PDB file of C-alpha atoms and ligand atoms in Angstrom:
ATOM      1  CA  MET A 339      -6.151 -31.825  32.985  1.00  0.00           C
ATOM      2  CA  ARG A 340      -2.531 -32.245  32.218  1.00  0.00           C
ATOM      3  CA  ILE A 341      -0.815 -35.099  33.909  1.00  0.00           C
ATOM      4  CA  ARG A 342       2.714 -34.327  34.822  1.00  0.00           C
ATOM      5  CA  LEU A 343       5.165 -37.135  34.979  1.00  0.00           C
ATOM      6  CA  GLU A 344       7.791 -36.280  37.478  1.00  0.00           C
ATOM      7  CA  ALA A 345      11.144 -37.867  37.273  1.00  0.00           C
ATOM      8  CA  ILE A 346      11.820 -40.060  40.219  1.00  0.00           C
ATOM      9  CA  VAL A 347      14.850 -38.532  41.769  1.00  0.00           C
ATOM     10  CA  LEU A 348      16.992 -41.234  43.224  1.00  0.00           C
ATOM     11  CA  ALA A 349      18.167 -40.299  46.650  1.00  0.00           C
ATOM     12  CA  GLU A 350      21.765 -40.763  47.737  1.00  0.00           C
ATOM     13  CA  SER A 351      20.699 -43.924  49.442  1.00  0.00           C
ATOM     14  CA  SER A 352      20.138 -45.609  46.101  1.00  0.00           C
ATOM     15  CA  LEU A 353      23.831 -45.906  45.383  1.00  0.00           C
ATOM     16  CA  TYR A 354      24.429 -49.002  47.435  1.00  0.00           C
ATOM     17  CA  ILE A 355      27.518 -50.966  46.440  1.00  0.00           C
ATOM     18  CA  ASP A 356      26.963 -54.580  47.343  1.00  0.00           C
ATOM     19  CA  TRP A 357      30.534 -55.479  48.196  1.00  0.00           C
ATOM     20  CA  ASN A 358      29.836 -58.557  50.296  1.00  0.00           C
ATOM     21  CA  ASN A 359      26.804 -60.064  48.587  1.00  0.00           C
ATOM     22  CA  SER A 360      24.319 -58.922  51.171  1.00  0.00           C
ATOM     23  CA  PHE A 361      21.660 -58.562  48.502  1.00  0.00           C
ATOM     24  CA  GLU A 362      21.694 -62.225  47.712  1.00  0.00           C
ATOM     25  CA  VAL A 363      21.269 -63.132  51.368  1.00  0.00           C
ATOM     26  CA  LEU A 364      18.296 -60.789  51.664  1.00  0.00           C
ATOM     27  CA  ASP A 365      16.815 -62.194  48.472  1.00  0.00           C
ATOM     28  CA  LYS A 366      17.042 -65.777  49.635  1.00  0.00           C
ATOM     29  CA  ALA A 367      15.755 -64.970  53.095  1.00  0.00           C
ATOM     30  CA  TYR A 368      12.797 -63.176  51.522  1.00  0.00           C
ATOM     31  CA  ALA A 369      12.056 -66.133  49.266  1.00  0.00           C
ATOM     32  CA  ALA A 370      12.266 -68.507  52.228  1.00  0.00           C
ATOM     33  CA  ASN A 371      10.125 -66.224  54.388  1.00  0.00           C
ATOM     34  CA  LEU A 372      12.833 -66.004  57.043  1.00  0.00           C
ATOM     35  CA  PHE A 373      13.505 -62.828  58.984  1.00  0.00           C
ATOM     36  CA  VAL A 374      16.919 -61.175  58.917  1.00  0.00           C
ATOM     37  CA  LEU A 375      19.076 -59.492  61.543  1.00  0.00           C
ATOM     38  CA  ILE A 376      21.837 -57.193  60.308  1.00  0.00           C
ATOM     39  CA  ILE A 377      24.702 -56.702  62.757  1.00  0.00           C
ATOM     40  CA  GLY A 378      27.347 -54.044  62.365  1.00  0.00           C
ATOM     41  CA  PRO A 379      28.662 -50.719  63.611  1.00  0.00           C
ATOM     42  CA  LYS A 380      26.947 -47.455  62.697  1.00  0.00           C
ATOM     43  CA  GLY A 381      27.477 -46.029  59.255  1.00  0.00           C
ATOM     44  CA  THR A 382      28.316 -49.280  57.485  1.00  0.00           C
ATOM     45  CA  GLY A 383      25.408 -49.063  55.062  1.00  0.00           C
ATOM     46  CA  LYS A 384      22.739 -51.098  56.872  1.00  0.00           C
ATOM     47  CA  THR A 385      19.884 -48.690  56.238  1.00  0.00           C
ATOM     48  CA  THR A 386      21.045 -47.991  52.716  1.00  0.00           C
ATOM     49  CA  LEU A 387      21.135 -51.716  51.923  1.00  0.00           C
ATOM     50  CA  VAL A 388      17.626 -52.331  53.225  1.00  0.00           C
ATOM     51  CA  ARG A 389      16.118 -49.331  51.424  1.00  0.00           C
ATOM     52  CA  GLN A 390      17.733 -50.314  48.195  1.00  0.00           C
ATOM     53  CA  PHE A 391      16.609 -53.908  48.549  1.00  0.00           C
ATOM     54  CA  ALA A 392      12.995 -52.857  49.039  1.00  0.00           C
ATOM     55  CA  ALA A 393      13.159 -50.410  46.147  1.00  0.00           C
ATOM     56  CA  LYS A 394      14.695 -52.931  43.765  1.00  0.00           C
ATOM     57  CA  ARG A 395      12.212 -55.635  44.648  1.00  0.00           C
ATOM     58  CA  GLY A 396       9.313 -53.190  44.591  1.00  0.00           C
ATOM     59  CA  ILE A 397       8.323 -54.045  48.147  1.00  0.00           C
ATOM     60  CA  ASN A 398       6.640 -51.411  50.302  1.00  0.00           C
ATOM     61  CA  LEU A 399       8.809 -50.559  53.253  1.00  0.00           C
ATOM     62  CA  GLU A 400       7.764 -49.428  56.727  1.00  0.00           C
ATOM     63  CA  SER A 401      10.575 -48.295  59.004  1.00  0.00           C
ATOM     64  CA  ILE A 402      10.961 -47.516  62.648  1.00  0.00           C
ATOM     65  CA  ASN A 403      14.077 -46.356  64.423  1.00  0.00           C
ATOM     66  CA  PHE A 404      14.097 -47.624  67.995  1.00  0.00           C
ATOM     67  CA  SER A 405      15.108 -45.612  71.015  1.00  0.00           C
ATOM     68  CA  LEU A 406      14.357 -45.656  74.707  1.00  0.00           C
ATOM     69  CA  ARG A 407      11.354 -43.511  73.919  1.00  0.00           C
ATOM     70  CA  THR A 408       9.775 -45.964  71.496  1.00  0.00           C
ATOM     71  CA  ARG A 409       6.520 -47.195  72.978  1.00  0.00           C
ATOM     72  CA  GLU A 410       4.305 -50.157  72.243  1.00  0.00           C
ATOM     73  CA  SER A 411       1.788 -47.739  70.792  1.00  0.00           C
ATOM     74  CA  HIS A 412       4.239 -46.704  68.068  1.00  0.00           C
ATOM     75  CA  LEU A 413       4.414 -50.310  66.938  1.00  0.00           C
ATOM     76  CA  VAL A 414       0.954 -51.587  67.568  1.00  0.00           C
ATOM     77  CA  GLY A 415      -1.211 -48.515  67.554  1.00  0.00           C
ATOM     78  CA  ALA A 416      -3.457 -46.676  69.965  1.00  0.00           C
ATOM     79  CA  LYS A 417      -7.090 -46.012  70.702  1.00  0.00           C
ATOM     80  CA  THR A 418      -8.423 -42.748  69.384  1.00  0.00           C
ATOM     81  CA  LEU A 419     -11.394 -40.710  70.460  1.00  0.00           C
ATOM     82  CA  GLU A 420     -13.035 -38.576  67.828  1.00  0.00           C
ATOM     83  CA  ASN A 421     -16.429 -36.918  68.204  1.00  0.00           C
ATOM     84  CA  GLY A 422     -17.247 -39.315  70.984  1.00  0.00           C
ATOM     85  CA  ALA A 423     -16.435 -42.393  68.923  1.00  0.00           C
ATOM     86  CA  ILE A 424     -13.662 -44.729  69.927  1.00  0.00           C
ATOM     87  CA  GLY A 425     -11.444 -45.771  67.077  1.00  0.00           C
ATOM     88  CA  PHE A 426      -8.054 -47.333  66.619  1.00  0.00           C
ATOM     89  CA  GLU A 427      -5.084 -45.902  64.826  1.00  0.00           C
ATOM     90  CA  GLN A 428      -2.848 -48.741  63.751  1.00  0.00           C
ATOM     91  CA  GLY A 429       0.893 -48.644  64.307  1.00  0.00           C
ATOM     92  CA  ILE A 430       3.436 -49.696  61.744  1.00  0.00           C
ATOM     93  CA  LEU A 431       3.770 -53.272  62.961  1.00  0.00           C
ATOM     94  CA  VAL A 432       0.057 -53.882  62.472  1.00  0.00           C
ATOM     95  CA  LYS A 433       0.020 -52.013  59.172  1.00  0.00           C
ATOM     96  CA  SER A 434       2.919 -53.980  57.720  1.00  0.00           C
ATOM     97  CA  MET A 435       1.427 -57.290  58.871  1.00  0.00           C
ATOM     98  CA  LYS A 436      -1.952 -56.537  57.329  1.00  0.00           C
ATOM     99  CA  GLU A 437      -0.510 -55.335  54.060  1.00  0.00           C
ATOM    100  CA  GLY A 438       2.251 -57.922  53.792  1.00  0.00           C
ATOM    101  CA  ASN A 439       4.899 -55.213  53.508  1.00  0.00           C
ATOM    102  CA  MET A 440       8.484 -55.185  54.567  1.00  0.00           C
ATOM    103  CA  LEU A 441       9.108 -53.947  58.101  1.00  0.00           C
ATOM    104  CA  TYR A 442      12.485 -52.449  58.984  1.00  0.00           C
ATOM    105  CA  LEU A 443      13.265 -52.366  62.691  1.00  0.00           C
ATOM    106  CA  ASP A 444      16.324 -50.159  63.004  1.00  0.00           C
ATOM    107  CA  GLU A 445      18.546 -50.400  66.079  1.00  0.00           C
ATOM    108  CA  ILE A 446      16.193 -52.814  67.715  1.00  0.00           C
ATOM    109  CA  ASN A 447      18.513 -53.235  70.697  1.00  0.00           C
ATOM    110  CA  SER A 448      17.849 -49.705  71.888  1.00  0.00           C
ATOM    111  CA  ALA A 449      14.237 -50.551  72.702  1.00  0.00           C
ATOM    112  CA  GLU A 450      12.799 -51.210  76.161  1.00  0.00           C
ATOM    113  CA  ALA A 451      11.939 -54.754  77.187  1.00  0.00           C
ATOM    114  CA  ASP A 452       8.143 -54.323  77.074  1.00  0.00           C
ATOM    115  CA  VAL A 453       8.325 -53.108  73.488  1.00  0.00           C
ATOM    116  CA  LEU A 454      10.460 -56.093  72.520  1.00  0.00           C
ATOM    117  CA  LEU A 455       8.019 -58.457  74.183  1.00  0.00           C
ATOM    118  CA  ARG A 456       5.219 -57.244  71.984  1.00  0.00           C
ATOM    119  CA  LEU A 457       7.357 -57.647  68.890  1.00  0.00           C
ATOM    120  CA  ASP A 458       8.210 -61.136  69.940  1.00  0.00           C
ATOM    121  CA  GLU A 459       4.544 -62.057  69.913  1.00  0.00           C
ATOM    122  CA  ALA A 460       4.126 -61.013  66.289  1.00  0.00           C
ATOM    123  CA  LEU A 461       7.386 -62.508  65.098  1.00  0.00           C
ATOM    124  CA  ASP A 462       6.886 -66.064  66.251  1.00  0.00           C
ATOM    125  CA  ASP A 463       6.030 -68.754  63.740  1.00  0.00           C
ATOM    126  CA  ARG A 464       2.294 -68.085  63.778  1.00  0.00           C
ATOM    127  CA  ARG A 465       2.886 -64.463  62.735  1.00  0.00           C
ATOM    128  CA  GLN A 466      -0.151 -63.326  64.669  1.00  0.00           C
ATOM    129  CA  LEU A 467      -0.855 -60.511  67.057  1.00  0.00           C
ATOM    130  CA  VAL A 468      -3.740 -60.087  69.455  1.00  0.00           C
ATOM    131  CA  LEU A 469      -4.740 -56.442  69.635  1.00  0.00           C
ATOM    132  CA  LYS A 470      -5.696 -55.891  73.242  1.00  0.00           C
ATOM    133  CA  GLU A 471      -5.837 -52.215  72.264  1.00  0.00           C
ATOM    134  CA  SER A 472      -8.677 -52.936  69.838  1.00  0.00           C
ATOM    135  CA  SER A 473     -11.020 -55.322  71.652  1.00  0.00           C
ATOM    136  CA  GLY A 474      -8.880 -58.402  71.138  1.00  0.00           C
ATOM    137  CA  GLU A 475      -8.846 -58.303  67.347  1.00  0.00           C
ATOM    138  CA  LEU A 476      -6.563 -60.962  65.885  1.00  0.00           C
ATOM    139  CA  ILE A 477      -4.119 -59.788  63.254  1.00  0.00           C
ATOM    140  CA  ASN A 478      -2.724 -62.382  60.861  1.00  0.00           C
ATOM    141  CA  ALA A 479       0.260 -61.363  58.794  1.00  0.00           C
ATOM    142  CA  ALA A 480      -0.489 -61.275  55.081  1.00  0.00           C
ATOM    143  CA  LYS A 481       1.605 -63.306  52.665  1.00  0.00           C
ATOM    144  CA  GLY A 482       4.934 -61.683  51.898  1.00  0.00           C
ATOM    145  CA  TRP A 483       5.345 -60.016  55.279  1.00  0.00           C
ATOM    146  CA  PHE A 484       9.097 -59.633  55.729  1.00  0.00           C
ATOM    147  CA  VAL A 485      10.974 -58.283  58.730  1.00  0.00           C
ATOM    148  CA  VAL A 486      14.560 -57.043  58.824  1.00  0.00           C
ATOM    149  CA  ALA A 487      16.116 -55.678  62.026  1.00  0.00           C
ATOM    150  CA  THR A 488      19.478 -54.113  62.756  1.00  0.00           C
ATOM    151  CA  ILE A 489      21.559 -54.044  65.895  1.00  0.00           C
ATOM    152  CA  ASN A 490      24.754 -52.217  66.716  1.00  0.00           C
ATOM    153  CA  PRO A 491      27.460 -54.158  68.507  1.00  0.00           C
ATOM    154  CA  LEU A 492      27.141 -53.906  72.265  1.00  0.00           C
ATOM    155  CA  SER A 493      29.991 -51.446  72.665  1.00  0.00           C
ATOM    156  CA  HIS A 494      27.616 -48.729  71.421  1.00  0.00           C
ATOM    157  CA  VAL A 495      26.165 -46.386  74.008  1.00  0.00           C
ATOM    158  CA  GLY A 496      22.605 -47.133  75.012  1.00  0.00           C
ATOM    159  CA  THR A 497      22.442 -50.564  73.448  1.00  0.00           C
ATOM    160  CA  LYS A 498      21.383 -53.687  75.259  1.00  0.00           C
ATOM    161  CA  GLU A 499      21.678 -57.347  74.613  1.00  0.00           C
ATOM    162  CA  LEU A 500      18.761 -58.775  72.654  1.00  0.00           C
ATOM    163  CA  PRO A 501      17.033 -61.558  74.564  1.00  0.00           C
ATOM    164  CA  PRO A 502      17.888 -64.962  73.002  1.00  0.00           C
ATOM    165  CA  GLN A 503      14.232 -65.663  72.320  1.00  0.00           C
ATOM    166  CA  LEU A 504      13.943 -62.574  70.160  1.00  0.00           C
ATOM    167  CA  LEU A 505      17.251 -63.326  68.464  1.00  0.00           C
ATOM    168  CA  SER A 506      15.837 -66.658  67.414  1.00  0.00           C
ATOM    169  CA  ARG A 507      13.053 -64.886  65.503  1.00  0.00           C
ATOM    170  CA  PHE A 508      15.743 -63.686  63.092  1.00  0.00           C
ATOM    171  CA  PRO A 509      17.500 -66.879  62.055  1.00  0.00           C
ATOM    172  CA  ILE A 510      19.369 -65.234  59.162  1.00  0.00           C
ATOM    173  CA  ARG A 511      22.171 -62.998  60.444  1.00  0.00           C
ATOM    174  CA  LEU A 512      23.982 -60.695  58.125  1.00  0.00           C
ATOM    175  CA  ARG A 513      27.249 -59.054  59.128  1.00  0.00           C
ATOM    176  CA  LEU A 514      28.057 -55.600  57.794  1.00  0.00           C
ATOM    177  CA  ASP A 515      31.430 -54.209  58.728  1.00  0.00           C
ATOM    178  CA  TYR A 516      33.649 -51.441  57.424  1.00  0.00           C
ATOM    179  CA  PRO A 517      34.576 -52.292  53.823  1.00  0.00           C
ATOM    180  CA  PRO A 518      38.117 -52.901  52.565  1.00  0.00           C
ATOM    181  CA  GLU A 519      39.914 -49.655  51.673  1.00  0.00           C
ATOM    182  CA  GLU A 520      39.511 -49.883  47.883  1.00  0.00           C
ATOM    183  CA  ILE A 521      35.783 -50.534  48.242  1.00  0.00           C
ATOM    184  CA  GLU A 522      35.343 -47.687  50.675  1.00  0.00           C
ATOM    185  CA  PHE A 523      37.169 -45.512  48.160  1.00  0.00           C
ATOM    186  CA  GLN A 524      34.647 -46.476  45.464  1.00  0.00           C
ATOM    187  CA  ILE A 525      31.741 -45.793  47.796  1.00  0.00           C
ATOM    188  CA  VAL A 526      33.098 -42.410  48.858  1.00  0.00           C
ATOM    189  CA  LYS A 527      33.753 -41.400  45.260  1.00  0.00           C
ATOM    190  CA  GLN A 528      30.076 -41.879  44.491  1.00  0.00           C
ATOM    191  CA  TYR A 529      29.184 -39.094  46.882  1.00  0.00           C
ATOM    192  CA  SER A 530      31.801 -36.624  45.737  1.00  0.00           C
ATOM    193  CA  SER A 531      33.389 -35.246  42.592  1.00  0.00           C
ATOM    194  CA  GLY A 532      36.083 -37.906  42.630  1.00  0.00           C
ATOM    195  CA  SER A 533      38.918 -35.419  42.512  1.00  0.00           C
ATOM    196  CA  HIS A 534      41.331 -35.274  45.470  1.00  0.00           C
ATOM    197  CA  GLU A 535      41.820 -39.021  45.067  1.00  0.00           C
ATOM    198  CA  LYS A 536      45.084 -39.179  46.998  1.00  0.00           C
ATOM    199  CA  ASP A 537      43.713 -37.165  49.896  1.00  0.00           C
ATOM    200  CA  ILE A 538      40.550 -39.244  50.032  1.00  0.00           C
ATOM    201  CA  MET A 539      42.594 -42.426  50.141  1.00  0.00           C
ATOM    202  CA  GLN A 540      44.645 -40.955  53.007  1.00  0.00           C
ATOM    203  CA  GLY A 541      41.423 -40.036  54.804  1.00  0.00           C
ATOM    204  CA  ILE A 542      40.200 -43.613  54.494  1.00  0.00           C
ATOM    205  CA  LYS A 543      43.541 -44.882  55.817  1.00  0.00           C
ATOM    206  CA  LEU A 544      43.227 -42.506  58.743  1.00  0.00           C
ATOM    207  CA  ALA A 545      39.660 -43.668  59.416  1.00  0.00           C
ATOM    208  CA  ASN A 546      40.864 -47.263  59.492  1.00  0.00           C
ATOM    209  CA  ILE A 547      43.664 -46.461  61.926  1.00  0.00           C
ATOM    210  CA  LEU A 548      41.118 -44.808  64.222  1.00  0.00           C
ATOM    211  CA  ARG A 549      38.675 -47.722  63.819  1.00  0.00           C
ATOM    212  CA  GLN A 550      41.356 -50.198  64.776  1.00  0.00           C
ATOM    213  CA  ALA A 551      42.333 -48.114  67.790  1.00  0.00           C
ATOM    214  CA  ALA A 552      38.684 -47.917  68.851  1.00  0.00           C
ATOM    215  CA  ALA A 553      38.278 -51.667  68.407  1.00  0.00           C
ATOM    216  CA  VAL A 554      40.991 -52.302  71.008  1.00  0.00           C
ATOM    217  CA  GLU A 555      39.617 -49.490  73.178  1.00  0.00           C
ATOM    218  CA  GLU A 556      42.554 -47.171  72.717  1.00  0.00           C
ATOM    219  CA  LEU A 557      40.131 -44.538  71.473  1.00  0.00           C
ATOM    220  CA  TYR A 558      36.525 -43.857  72.370  1.00  0.00           C
ATOM    221  CA  TYR A 559      35.171 -43.287  68.911  1.00  0.00           C
ATOM    222  CA  SER A 560      35.173 -45.149  65.625  1.00  0.00           C
ATOM    223  CA  PRO A 561      34.571 -43.038  62.505  1.00  0.00           C
ATOM    224  CA  SER A 562      32.069 -44.430  60.009  1.00  0.00           C
ATOM    225  CA  LEU A 563      31.604 -44.108  56.275  1.00  0.00           C
ATOM    226  CA  ARG A 564      29.634 -40.959  57.005  1.00  0.00           C
ATOM    227  CA  GLU A 565      32.909 -39.335  58.030  1.00  0.00           C
ATOM    228  CA  THR A 566      34.959 -40.512  55.062  1.00  0.00           C
ATOM    229  CA  ILE A 567      32.161 -39.324  52.755  1.00  0.00           C
ATOM    230  CA  ALA A 568      32.042 -35.962  54.562  1.00  0.00           C
ATOM    231  CA  PHE A 569      35.824 -35.666  54.249  1.00  0.00           C
ATOM    232  CA  ALA A 570      35.597 -36.031  50.452  1.00  0.00           C
ATOM    233  CA  LYS A 571      32.726 -33.558  50.264  1.00  0.00           C
ATOM    234  CA  ILE A 572      34.447 -30.878  52.313  1.00  0.00           C
ATOM    235  CA  LEU A 573      37.575 -31.258  50.178  1.00  0.00           C
ATOM    236  CA  ASP A 574      35.328 -30.689  47.166  1.00  0.00           C
ATOM    237  CA  SER A 575      34.135 -27.473  48.709  1.00  0.00           C
ATOM    238  CA  GLY A 576      37.722 -26.247  48.780  1.00  0.00           C
ATOM    239  CA  MET A 577      38.891 -26.876  52.299  1.00  0.00           C
ATOM    240  CA  LYS A 578      42.577 -27.644  52.792  1.00  0.00           C
ATOM    241  CA  THR A 579      43.348 -31.284  53.544  1.00  0.00           C
ATOM    242  CA  ARG A 580      44.887 -30.807  56.954  1.00  0.00           C
ATOM    243  CA  GLN A 581      41.967 -28.699  58.187  1.00  0.00           C
ATOM    244  CA  ALA A 582      39.447 -31.114  56.686  1.00  0.00           C
ATOM    245  CA  ALA A 583      41.063 -33.983  58.601  1.00  0.00           C
ATOM    246  CA  GLU A 584      40.862 -31.948  61.773  1.00  0.00           C
ATOM    247  CA  VAL A 585      37.224 -30.944  61.535  1.00  0.00           C
ATOM    248  CA  VAL A 586      36.002 -34.307  60.312  1.00  0.00           C
ATOM    249  CA  PHE A 587      38.223 -36.753  62.189  1.00  0.00           C
ATOM    250  CA  ALA A 588      40.031 -35.073  65.115  1.00  0.00           C
ATOM    251  CA  ASN A 589      37.786 -32.558  66.829  1.00  0.00           C
ATOM    252  CA  VAL A 590      35.126 -35.084  67.787  1.00  0.00           C
ATOM    253  CA  TYR A 591      37.593 -36.595  70.278  1.00  0.00           C
ATOM    254  CA  LEU A 592      37.598 -33.373  72.314  1.00  0.00           C
ATOM    255  CA  GLN A 593      34.413 -34.752  73.797  1.00  0.00           C
ATOM    256  CA  TRP A 594      36.650 -37.092  75.805  1.00  0.00           C
ATOM    257  CA  GLY A 595      39.212 -34.425  76.612  1.00  0.00           C
ATOM    258  CA  ASN A 596      42.452 -33.025  75.326  1.00  0.00           C
ATOM    259  CA  VAL A 597      44.544 -36.167  75.772  1.00  0.00           C
ATOM    260  CA  GLU A 598      42.213 -38.188  73.573  1.00  0.00           C
ATOM    261  CA  PHE A 599      42.157 -35.396  70.994  1.00  0.00           C
ATOM    262  CA  GLN A 600      45.951 -35.051  71.006  1.00  0.00           C
ATOM    263  CA  LYS A 601      46.436 -38.746  70.206  1.00  0.00           C
ATOM    264  CA  VAL A 602      44.426 -38.312  67.039  1.00  0.00           C
ATOM    265  CA  ASN A 603      45.895 -34.938  66.178  1.00  0.00           C
ATOM    266  CA  ASP A 604      49.395 -36.455  66.287  1.00  0.00           C
ATOM    267  CA  ILE A 605      48.370 -39.148  63.817  1.00  0.00           C
ATOM    268  CA  ILE A 606      46.913 -36.487  61.547  1.00  0.00           C
ATOM    269  CA  THR A 607      50.114 -34.458  61.715  1.00  0.00           C
ATOM    270  CA  SER A 608      52.155 -37.499  60.774  1.00  0.00           C
ATOM    271  CA  MET A 609      49.906 -38.170  57.785  1.00  0.00           C
ATOM    272  CA  PHE A 610      48.983 -34.705  56.540  1.00  0.00           C
ATOM    273  CA  GLY A 611      51.696 -32.465  57.974  1.00  0.00           C
ATOM    274  CA  SER A 612      51.165 -29.643  60.462  1.00  0.00           C
TER     275      SER A 612
HETATM  276  N1  ADP B  69      27.998 -50.229  50.369  1.00  0.00           N
HETATM  277  C1  ADP B  69      27.634 -48.954  50.279  1.00  0.00           C
HETATM  278  N2  ADP B  69      27.275 -48.401  49.089  1.00  0.00           N
HETATM  279  C2  ADP B  69      26.911 -47.119  49.008  1.00  0.00           C
HETATM  280  N3  ADP B  69      26.855 -46.275  50.045  1.00  0.00           N
HETATM  281  C3  ADP B  69      27.213 -46.740  51.250  1.00  0.00           C
HETATM  282  C4  ADP B  69      27.606 -48.101  51.437  1.00  0.00           C
HETATM  283  N4  ADP B  69      27.904 -48.293  52.734  1.00  0.00           N
HETATM  284  C5  ADP B  69      27.693 -47.115  53.337  1.00  0.00           C
HETATM  285  N5  ADP B  69      27.270 -46.175  52.468  1.00  0.00           N
HETATM  286  C6  ADP B  69      26.945 -44.775  52.765  1.00  0.00           C
HETATM  287  O1  ADP B  69      27.461 -44.470  54.062  1.00  0.00           O
HETATM  288  C7  ADP B  69      26.536 -43.682  54.807  1.00  0.00           C
HETATM  289  C8  ADP B  69      26.077 -44.413  56.041  1.00  0.00           C
HETATM  290  O2  ADP B  69      25.249 -45.502  55.658  1.00  0.00           O
HETATM  291  P1  ADP B  69      23.919 -45.956  56.447  1.00  0.00           P
HETATM  292  O3  ADP B  69      23.167 -46.873  55.541  1.00  0.00           O
HETATM  293  O4  ADP B  69      23.196 -44.785  56.980  1.00  0.00           O
HETATM  294  O5  ADP B  69      24.606 -46.783  57.622  1.00  0.00           O
HETATM  295  P2  ADP B  69      23.964 -47.480  58.905  1.00  0.00           P
HETATM  296  O6  ADP B  69      22.502 -47.664  58.659  1.00  0.00           O
HETATM  297  O7  ADP B  69      24.714 -48.776  58.999  1.00  0.00           O
HETATM  298  O8  ADP B  69      24.271 -46.566  60.058  1.00  0.00           O
HETATM  299  C9  ADP B  69      25.399 -43.364  53.863  1.00  0.00           C
HETATM  300  O9  ADP B  69      25.655 -42.134  53.217  1.00  0.00           O
HETATM  301  C10 ADP B  69      25.442 -44.526  52.883  1.00  0.00           C
HETATM  302  O10 ADP B  69      24.797 -44.221  51.717  1.00  0.00           O
HETATM  303 MG1   MG B  70      20.995 -46.835  59.924  1.00  0.00          MG
END
């Protein structure tokens, strides 16, 4: 039998630029066996950072993205019934504890209170969980178990405040914000051909104007790095700059009506012409 060695294709997410030394914080937290909370708006590279950290350190990563529909059973597991026999299918919390993997809890502040309560049990200093779902079995976290959670700032729709008790389970808090313009430019260039430099820089400037307006609640929406990356990519595909700015940055504001849209469209006209 011929064994085929397949090249490991690095996904886009492997291009993380560590512009504010987040890696080092994760490294030290991991060494000290302290759990980490990453706070920052959407699209600032939180998930990318965590994936890259796990990949570089060779740690197995289990991830869950929280929403209102996340149930305890997703985390802990659930009873199964197969051919008359009752079994237990473990959830990712239990799996990561047993195997001593890294557990990534994404957007933890979108979860319901009962789900958070269960997490809290596992995350306290004993790092134990009683499985009432599986006749009271006691799970002890294996050595190396590492938990990183993210939250979006409270202005985001559907997010809730994390209870202080749960916050205290993550004593290392990492802040990820929008990068400075030159850094964002470097990041964006990684995902595109790198031509259209002047236009890309203008797009990043525009994004920052909109972010600042959103921060003081003059606009409803704050564009992320996903948008500036998309702007560069659509320019690569041959779209004209003005139209690219419209479809990537302006049209989304129509969701809040024409007045909101017009504010942004005027800025675009002043920067890119009409
Ligand atoms: N520092 C960075 N280096 C490389 N890519 C980045 C960086 N920050 C953001 N990105 C890119 O921006 C996009 C959004 O990042 P993501 O990790 O999904 O953000 P979040 O999890 O904070 O919503 C992705 O395409 C990501 O690869
Ligand atoms: Mg994410």
